[in-house]
């Protein structure tokens, strides 16, 4: 590959990342609980992350101290939601069906980062895998898989009918 | 050992245990994130605990809907699970969530309180297996189910009552 091709590809990747970054920020801002926790979007050259600055209300064990398991759960679930909704061409708001989270290391009272990987996104559902870390990305504190349902017109009509 | 001494010993043991459970309730309610969510301990029996959460508008999943964010139910299940371990063991000790799996059966109405019922299904020397159901308190409809495992005695640290006082707000 020539240098100009390389450069063009880098530029397009950066543009894609900027677009994704703005998208994620807008989606997070519309989630009241994400705002309450203080979730933020952090944009790199090639990767978009969700970032949770530490504050006292997130503590689950003040003796250690450590983050509450539910805070890590929320970071994973909300990151998965934003990733799935951003990927959807129609920007449909997904509903979380289930989540399974494994805690790998103790979550200290410090800033936490989350990266989402979409395992598979279909027309009706999405499976997102999220990894969280604090200091080094190679030492994750938790990882989780979240199944989401993307609403279809048929489902929406059914809901209207029910109510 | 004579009968009455045994009775007395049992009684002492029982009061020591219930003391541990009382401390665990106090401890749970003093956890900053539990306080932030306004989680209340309703009852603690051997191996089964009930916790309540009263929804606030900042707990919603979306600006334009009155549905509670699933992550609130997740935090409630994790808190209830942890307390269920202490209630079963009847001894204060640090524990850590190993994993937690949630199934969200129905959306949770933002106008109605949630009730979590957590049960310790099995205990080994190191691990506690927990089931937790989350209901809508008003109509007892099942909203979510959780399965979790906890590691017992992490870090070998003990919770002391003076620690509670020192950290109380």
CSV table of C-alpha atoms in Angstrom, one decimal:
chain,number,residue,atom,x,y,z
A,1,UNK,CA,0.0,0.0,0.0
A,2,UNK,CA,1.3,3.5,-0.9
A,3,UNK,CA,1.9,6.2,1.7
A,4,UNK,CA,-0.9,8.3,0.4
A,5,UNK,CA,-3.4,5.4,0.6
A,6,UNK,CA,-2.2,4.8,4.2
A,7,UNK,CA,-2.7,8.5,5.1
A,8,UNK,CA,-6.1,8.6,3.5
A,9,UNK,CA,-7.2,5.5,5.4
A,10,UNK,CA,-5.9,7.0,8.7
A,11,UNK,CA,-7.9,10.2,8.0
A,12,UNK,CA,-11.1,8.4,7.2
A,13,UNK,CA,-10.7,6.3,10.4
A,14,UNK,CA,-10.2,9.5,12.4
A,15,UNK,CA,-13.3,11.1,10.8
A,16,UNK,CA,-15.3,7.9,11.6
A,17,UNK,CA,-14.1,8.0,15.2
A,18,UNK,CA,-15.0,11.7,15.6
A,19,UNK,CA,-18.5,11.0,14.2
A,20,UNK,CA,-18.9,8.0,16.6
A,21,UNK,CA,-17.7,10.1,19.5
A,22,UNK,CA,-20.3,12.8,18.9
A,23,UNK,CA,-22.9,10.2,18.5
A,24,UNK,CA,-22.1,8.4,21.8
A,25,UNK,CA,-22.0,11.7,23.7
A,26,UNK,CA,-25.5,12.6,22.4
A,27,UNK,CA,-26.8,9.2,23.3
A,28,UNK,CA,-25.3,9.2,26.8
A,29,UNK,CA,-26.7,12.6,27.5
A,30,UNK,CA,-30.2,11.3,26.9
A,31,UNK,CA,-29.8,8.7,29.7
A,32,UNK,CA,-30.7,10.3,33.1
A,33,UNK,CA,-29.0,7.5,35.1
A,34,UNK,CA,-25.8,7.8,33.0
A,35,UNK,CA,-25.8,11.6,33.8
A,36,UNK,CA,-26.3,10.9,37.5
A,37,UNK,CA,-23.3,8.5,37.6
A,38,UNK,CA,-21.2,11.0,35.6
A,39,UNK,CA,-20.5,8.8,32.6
A,40,UNK,CA,-18.4,10.5,29.9
A,41,UNK,CA,-17.2,9.6,26.4
A,42,UNK,CA,-13.5,9.6,25.8
A,43,UNK,CA,-12.4,9.8,22.2
A,44,UNK,CA,-9.0,8.6,20.9
A,45,UNK,CA,-7.7,8.5,17.3
A,46,UNK,CA,-9.2,5.1,16.6
A,47,UNK,CA,-11.2,4.1,19.6
A,48,UNK,CA,-14.2,5.5,21.6
A,49,UNK,CA,-14.4,4.7,25.3
A,50,UNK,CA,-16.8,5.4,28.1
A,51,UNK,CA,-15.1,6.8,31.1
A,52,UNK,CA,-16.4,6.9,34.7
A,53,UNK,CA,-14.6,9.4,37.0
A,54,UNK,CA,-14.6,8.2,40.6
A,55,UNK,CA,-16.6,10.0,43.2
A,56,UNK,CA,-17.7,9.1,46.7
A,57,UNK,CA,-21.2,8.0,45.9
A,58,UNK,CA,-19.9,5.1,43.7
A,59,UNK,CA,-18.2,3.4,46.6
A,60,UNK,CA,-19.5,0.0,47.6
A,61,UNK,CA,-17.0,-0.8,50.3
A,62,UNK,CA,-15.5,2.0,52.3
A,63,UNK,CA,-13.1,-0.2,54.2
A,64,UNK,CA,-11.1,-1.2,51.1
A,65,UNK,CA,-12.3,1.2,49.5
A,66,UNK,CA,-13.8,-0.3,46.3
A,67,UNK,CA,-16.5,0.6,43.7
A,68,UNK,CA,-19.9,-0.9,44.2
A,69,UNK,CA,-20.4,-4.0,41.9
A,70,UNK,CA,-23.6,-2.3,40.7
A,71,UNK,CA,-21.6,0.7,39.5
A,72,UNK,CA,-19.4,-1.5,37.3
A,73,UNK,CA,-22.6,-3.3,36.1
A,74,UNK,CA,-24.1,0.0,35.2
A,75,UNK,CA,-21.0,1.1,33.3
A,76,UNK,CA,-21.1,-2.1,31.3
A,77,UNK,CA,-24.8,-2.1,30.6
A,78,UNK,CA,-24.9,1.6,29.6
A,79,UNK,CA,-21.8,1.3,27.4
A,80,UNK,CA,-23.4,-1.7,25.6
A,81,UNK,CA,-26.6,0.2,25.1
A,82,UNK,CA,-24.9,3.2,23.6
A,83,UNK,CA,-22.7,1.0,21.4
A,84,UNK,CA,-25.7,-0.9,20.0
A,85,UNK,CA,-27.8,2.2,19.4
A,86,UNK,CA,-25.0,4.0,17.7
A,87,UNK,CA,-24.3,1.0,15.4
A,88,UNK,CA,-28.0,0.8,14.4
A,89,UNK,CA,-28.7,2.7,11.2
A,90,UNK,CA,-32.1,3.8,12.4
A,91,UNK,CA,-30.8,4.7,15.8
A,92,UNK,CA,-33.5,2.6,17.5
A,93,UNK,CA,-33.4,2.6,21.3
A,94,UNK,CA,-32.4,-0.9,22.4
A,95,UNK,CA,-33.9,-2.7,25.4
A,96,UNK,CA,-31.6,-4.7,27.6
A,97,UNK,CA,-32.8,-8.4,27.8
A,98,UNK,CA,-30.0,-9.8,30.0
A,99,UNK,CA,-26.5,-9.1,31.1
A,100,UNK,CA,-23.8,-11.4,32.5
A,101,UNK,CA,-20.9,-9.8,34.2
A,102,UNK,CA,-17.7,-11.4,35.6
A,103,UNK,CA,-15.7,-9.5,38.2
A,104,UNK,CA,-12.0,-10.2,37.5
A,105,UNK,CA,-10.1,-7.9,39.9
A,106,UNK,CA,-11.1,-5.6,42.8
A,107,UNK,CA,-12.5,-2.3,41.4
A,108,UNK,CA,-10.5,0.4,43.3
A,109,UNK,CA,-11.9,3.9,44.1
A,110,UNK,CA,-10.5,5.4,40.9
A,111,UNK,CA,-11.5,6.3,37.3
A,112,UNK,CA,-12.7,3.4,35.2
A,113,UNK,CA,-12.8,2.9,31.5
A,114,UNK,CA,-15.1,0.7,29.3
A,115,UNK,CA,-14.6,-0.5,25.8
A,116,UNK,CA,-17.4,-2.1,23.8
A,117,UNK,CA,-17.1,-4.7,21.1
A,118,UNK,CA,-20.2,-5.7,19.2
A,119,UNK,CA,-20.1,-9.4,18.9
A,120,UNK,CA,-23.1,-9.6,16.5
A,121,UNK,CA,-25.7,-7.0,15.6
A,122,UNK,CA,-28.7,-8.3,13.7
A,123,UNK,CA,-31.9,-6.8,12.6
A,124,UNK,CA,-33.7,-7.5,15.9
A,125,UNK,CA,-31.0,-8.1,18.5
A,126,UNK,CA,-27.5,-7.2,19.4
A,127,UNK,CA,-24.8,-8.9,21.6
A,128,UNK,CA,-22.3,-6.6,23.0
A,129,UNK,CA,-19.2,-7.5,25.0
A,130,UNK,CA,-17.7,-4.8,27.3
A,131,UNK,CA,-14.4,-4.8,29.1
A,132,UNK,CA,-13.6,-2.4,32.0
A,133,UNK,CA,-10.2,-1.5,33.4
A,134,UNK,CA,-8.7,1.2,35.6
A,135,UNK,CA,-4.9,1.5,35.2
A,136,UNK,CA,-3.8,-0.7,32.4
A,137,UNK,CA,-6.2,-2.0,29.7
A,138,UNK,CA,-4.4,-5.3,29.9
A,139,UNK,CA,-5.5,-5.8,33.5
A,140,UNK,CA,-9.3,-5.7,33.2
A,141,UNK,CA,-11.4,-5.4,36.4
A,142,UNK,CA,-14.6,-6.8,34.9
A,143,UNK,CA,-16.0,-8.0,31.6
A,144,UNK,CA,-19.6,-8.6,30.6
A,145,UNK,CA,-21.9,-9.6,27.8
A,146,UNK,CA,-25.2,-7.8,27.2
A,147,UNK,CA,-28.0,-9.0,25.0
A,148,UNK,CA,-30.2,-6.2,23.6
A,149,UNK,CA,-33.4,-6.2,21.7
A,150,UNK,CA,-33.9,-3.6,18.9
A,151,UNK,CA,-37.6,-2.7,18.7
A,152,UNK,CA,-39.3,-3.6,15.4
A,153,UNK,CA,-42.3,-1.9,14.0
A,154,UNK,CA,-44.4,-5.0,14.7
A,155,UNK,CA,-43.3,-5.0,18.4
A,156,UNK,CA,-44.2,-1.3,18.7
A,157,UNK,CA,-47.6,-1.8,17.2
A,158,UNK,CA,-48.2,-4.7,19.6
A,159,UNK,CA,-47.2,-2.5,22.6
A,160,UNK,CA,-49.7,0.2,21.4
A,161,UNK,CA,-52.3,-2.5,21.1
A,162,UNK,CA,-51.6,-3.7,24.7
A,163,UNK,CA,-51.9,-0.3,26.2
B,1,UNK,CA,-22.9,-29.7,79.6
B,2,UNK,CA,-26.1,-29.4,81.6
B,3,UNK,CA,-29.4,-28.4,79.9
B,4,UNK,CA,-29.7,-24.8,81.2
B,5,UNK,CA,-26.0,-24.0,80.3
B,6,UNK,CA,-26.7,-25.3,76.8
B,7,UNK,CA,-29.8,-23.1,76.5
B,8,UNK,CA,-27.9,-20.1,77.8
B,9,UNK,CA,-25.0,-20.8,75.3
B,10,UNK,CA,-27.6,-21.1,72.4
B,11,UNK,CA,-29.2,-17.9,73.5
B,12,UNK,CA,-25.9,-16.1,73.7
B,13,UNK,CA,-24.9,-17.5,70.2
B,14,UNK,CA,-28.3,-16.4,68.8
B,15,UNK,CA,-27.9,-12.8,70.2
B,16,UNK,CA,-24.3,-12.6,68.9
B,17,UNK,CA,-25.5,-13.7,65.4
B,18,UNK,CA,-28.5,-11.3,65.3
B,19,UNK,CA,-26.0,-8.6,66.3
B,20,UNK,CA,-23.9,-9.5,63.3
B,21,UNK,CA,-27.0,-9.3,61.1
B,22,UNK,CA,-28.0,-5.9,62.6
B,23,UNK,CA,-24.5,-4.6,61.9
B,24,UNK,CA,-24.7,-6.0,58.4
B,25,UNK,CA,-28.0,-4.1,57.8
B,26,UNK,CA,-26.4,-0.9,59.2
B,27,UNK,CA,-23.3,-1.5,57.2
B,28,UNK,CA,-25.4,-2.1,54.0
B,29,UNK,CA,-27.4,1.1,54.6
B,30,UNK,CA,-24.1,3.1,55.1
B,31,UNK,CA,-22.5,2.0,51.9
B,32,UNK,CA,-22.2,5.3,49.9
B,33,UNK,CA,-23.7,3.9,46.7
B,34,UNK,CA,-26.5,2.2,48.6
B,35,UNK,CA,-27.3,5.5,50.3
B,36,UNK,CA,-27.1,7.3,46.9
B,37,UNK,CA,-29.8,4.9,45.5
B,38,UNK,CA,-31.8,5.2,48.7
B,39,UNK,CA,-32.0,1.4,49.2
B,40,UNK,CA,-33.8,0.3,52.3
B,41,UNK,CA,-33.4,-3.0,54.1
B,42,UNK,CA,-36.9,-4.3,54.8
B,43,UNK,CA,-36.2,-7.6,56.4
B,44,UNK,CA,-33.4,-10.1,57.1
B,45,UNK,CA,-34.1,-13.7,57.8
B,46,UNK,CA,-31.6,-16.6,57.8
B,47,UNK,CA,-30.5,-16.7,54.2
B,48,UNK,CA,-33.2,-14.4,52.8
B,49,UNK,CA,-33.3,-10.7,52.7
B,50,UNK,CA,-35.7,-8.1,51.3
B,51,UNK,CA,-34.6,-4.7,50.0
B,52,UNK,CA,-36.6,-1.8,48.6
B,53,UNK,CA,-35.8,1.0,46.2
B,54,UNK,CA,-38.1,4.0,45.6
B,55,UNK,CA,-37.5,5.3,42.1
B,56,UNK,CA,-36.4,8.9,41.3
B,57,UNK,CA,-36.5,10.6,37.9
B,58,UNK,CA,-32.7,10.4,37.6
B,59,UNK,CA,-32.9,6.6,37.6
B,60,UNK,CA,-34.8,6.6,34.3
B,61,UNK,CA,-33.4,4.8,31.3
B,62,UNK,CA,-34.5,7.5,28.8
B,63,UNK,CA,-35.4,11.2,29.1
B,64,UNK,CA,-38.8,10.7,27.4
B,65,UNK,CA,-40.0,7.5,29.2
B,66,UNK,CA,-40.8,6.8,32.8
B,67,UNK,CA,-39.0,3.4,32.8
B,68,UNK,CA,-36.4,2.6,35.4
B,69,UNK,CA,-32.9,1.9,34.0
B,70,UNK,CA,-32.0,-1.8,34.2
B,71,UNK,CA,-28.7,-0.9,35.9
B,72,UNK,CA,-30.7,0.3,39.0
B,73,UNK,CA,-32.2,-3.3,39.2
B,74,UNK,CA,-28.7,-4.6,38.8
B,75,UNK,CA,-27.3,-2.6,41.7
B,76,UNK,CA,-30.3,-3.6,43.8
B,77,UNK,CA,-29.7,-7.3,43.1
B,78,UNK,CA,-26.0,-7.0,43.9
B,79,UNK,CA,-26.7,-5.2,47.2
B,80,UNK,CA,-29.4,-7.8,48.2
B,81,UNK,CA,-27.1,-10.7,47.2
B,82,UNK,CA,-24.3,-9.4,49.4
B,83,UNK,CA,-26.5,-9.0,52.4
B,84,UNK,CA,-28.1,-12.5,51.8
B,85,UNK,CA,-24.6,-14.0,52.2
B,86,UNK,CA,-24.0,-12.2,55.5
B,87,UNK,CA,-27.5,-13.2,56.7
B,88,UNK,CA,-26.8,-16.9,55.9
B,89,UNK,CA,-23.3,-16.9,57.4
B,90,UNK,CA,-24.3,-14.8,60.4
B,91,UNK,CA,-20.8,-13.4,60.6
B,92,UNK,CA,-19.5,-10.0,59.3
B,93,UNK,CA,-16.8,-10.5,56.7
B,94,UNK,CA,-15.8,-8.9,53.5
B,95,UNK,CA,-17.3,-10.5,50.4
B,96,UNK,CA,-16.8,-9.9,46.7
B,97,UNK,CA,-19.1,-10.5,43.7
B,98,UNK,CA,-17.6,-13.0,41.4
B,99,UNK,CA,-20.3,-12.9,38.8
B,100,UNK,CA,-23.9,-11.8,38.3
B,101,UNK,CA,-26.3,-12.7,35.6
B,102,UNK,CA,-29.5,-10.6,35.2
B,103,UNK,CA,-32.6,-11.4,33.1
B,104,UNK,CA,-34.9,-8.4,32.6
B,105,UNK,CA,-38.4,-9.9,32.1
B,106,UNK,CA,-40.4,-6.7,32.1
B,107,UNK,CA,-39.8,-3.0,32.0
B,108,UNK,CA,-39.9,-1.4,35.5
B,109,UNK,CA,-42.4,1.4,35.9
B,110,UNK,CA,-40.7,4.6,37.2
B,111,UNK,CA,-43.6,5.4,39.4
B,112,UNK,CA,-43.6,2.2,41.5
B,113,UNK,CA,-41.2,0.9,44.2
B,114,UNK,CA,-39.0,-2.2,43.5
B,115,UNK,CA,-38.7,-5.0,46.0
B,116,UNK,CA,-35.7,-7.4,45.8
B,117,UNK,CA,-35.8,-10.8,47.5
B,118,UNK,CA,-32.4,-12.5,47.7
B,119,UNK,CA,-31.8,-16.0,48.9
B,120,UNK,CA,-28.6,-17.9,49.6
B,121,UNK,CA,-29.1,-21.2,47.8
B,122,UNK,CA,-25.8,-22.8,48.9
B,123,UNK,CA,-22.7,-22.1,50.8
B,124,UNK,CA,-19.3,-23.6,50.6
B,125,UNK,CA,-16.2,-22.6,52.6
B,126,UNK,CA,-15.3,-20.0,49.9
B,127,UNK,CA,-18.3,-19.4,47.7
B,128,UNK,CA,-21.9,-18.4,48.2
B,129,UNK,CA,-24.6,-19.0,45.6
B,130,UNK,CA,-27.4,-16.4,45.5
B,131,UNK,CA,-30.7,-16.1,43.7
B,132,UNK,CA,-32.5,-12.8,43.6
B,133,UNK,CA,-35.9,-11.8,42.3
B,134,UNK,CA,-37.0,-8.3,41.7
B,135,UNK,CA,-40.7,-7.4,41.9
B,136,UNK,CA,-42.9,-4.4,41.5
B,137,UNK,CA,-43.9,-3.9,45.1
B,138,UNK,CA,-47.4,-2.7,44.3
B,139,UNK,CA,-48.6,-5.6,42.2
B,140,UNK,CA,-46.0,-8.3,43.0
B,141,UNK,CA,-45.2,-8.7,39.3
B,142,UNK,CA,-41.8,-10.3,38.7
B,143,UNK,CA,-39.6,-7.8,36.8
B,144,UNK,CA,-36.2,-9.4,36.8
B,145,UNK,CA,-34.3,-12.4,38.1
B,146,UNK,CA,-30.6,-12.6,39.1
B,147,UNK,CA,-28.1,-15.4,39.8
B,148,UNK,CA,-24.9,-14.5,41.5
B,149,UNK,CA,-21.8,-16.0,43.1
B,150,UNK,CA,-19.9,-14.3,45.8
B,151,UNK,CA,-16.4,-15.0,47.2
B,152,UNK,CA,-16.4,-15.2,51.0
B,153,UNK,CA,-13.7,-13.7,53.3
B,154,UNK,CA,-11.9,-11.7,50.7
B,155,UNK,CA,-8.7,-10.1,52.0
B,156,UNK,CA,-9.2,-11.7,55.4
B,157,UNK,CA,-10.3,-8.3,56.7
B,158,UNK,CA,-13.0,-8.0,59.4
B,159,UNK,CA,-15.7,-5.3,59.7
B,160,UNK,CA,-15.5,-3.8,63.2
B,161,UNK,CA,-18.2,-1.8,64.8
B,162,UNK,CA,-15.8,1.1,65.4
B,163,UNK,CA,-15.1,1.1,61.7
B,164,UNK,CA,-18.8,1.6,61.2
B,165,UNK,CA,-18.8,4.6,63.6
B,166,UNK,CA,-15.7,6.1,62.1
B,167,UNK,CA,-17.1,6.0,58.6
B,168,UNK,CA,-20.7,6.9,59.4
B,169,UNK,CA,-21.9,10.2,57.9
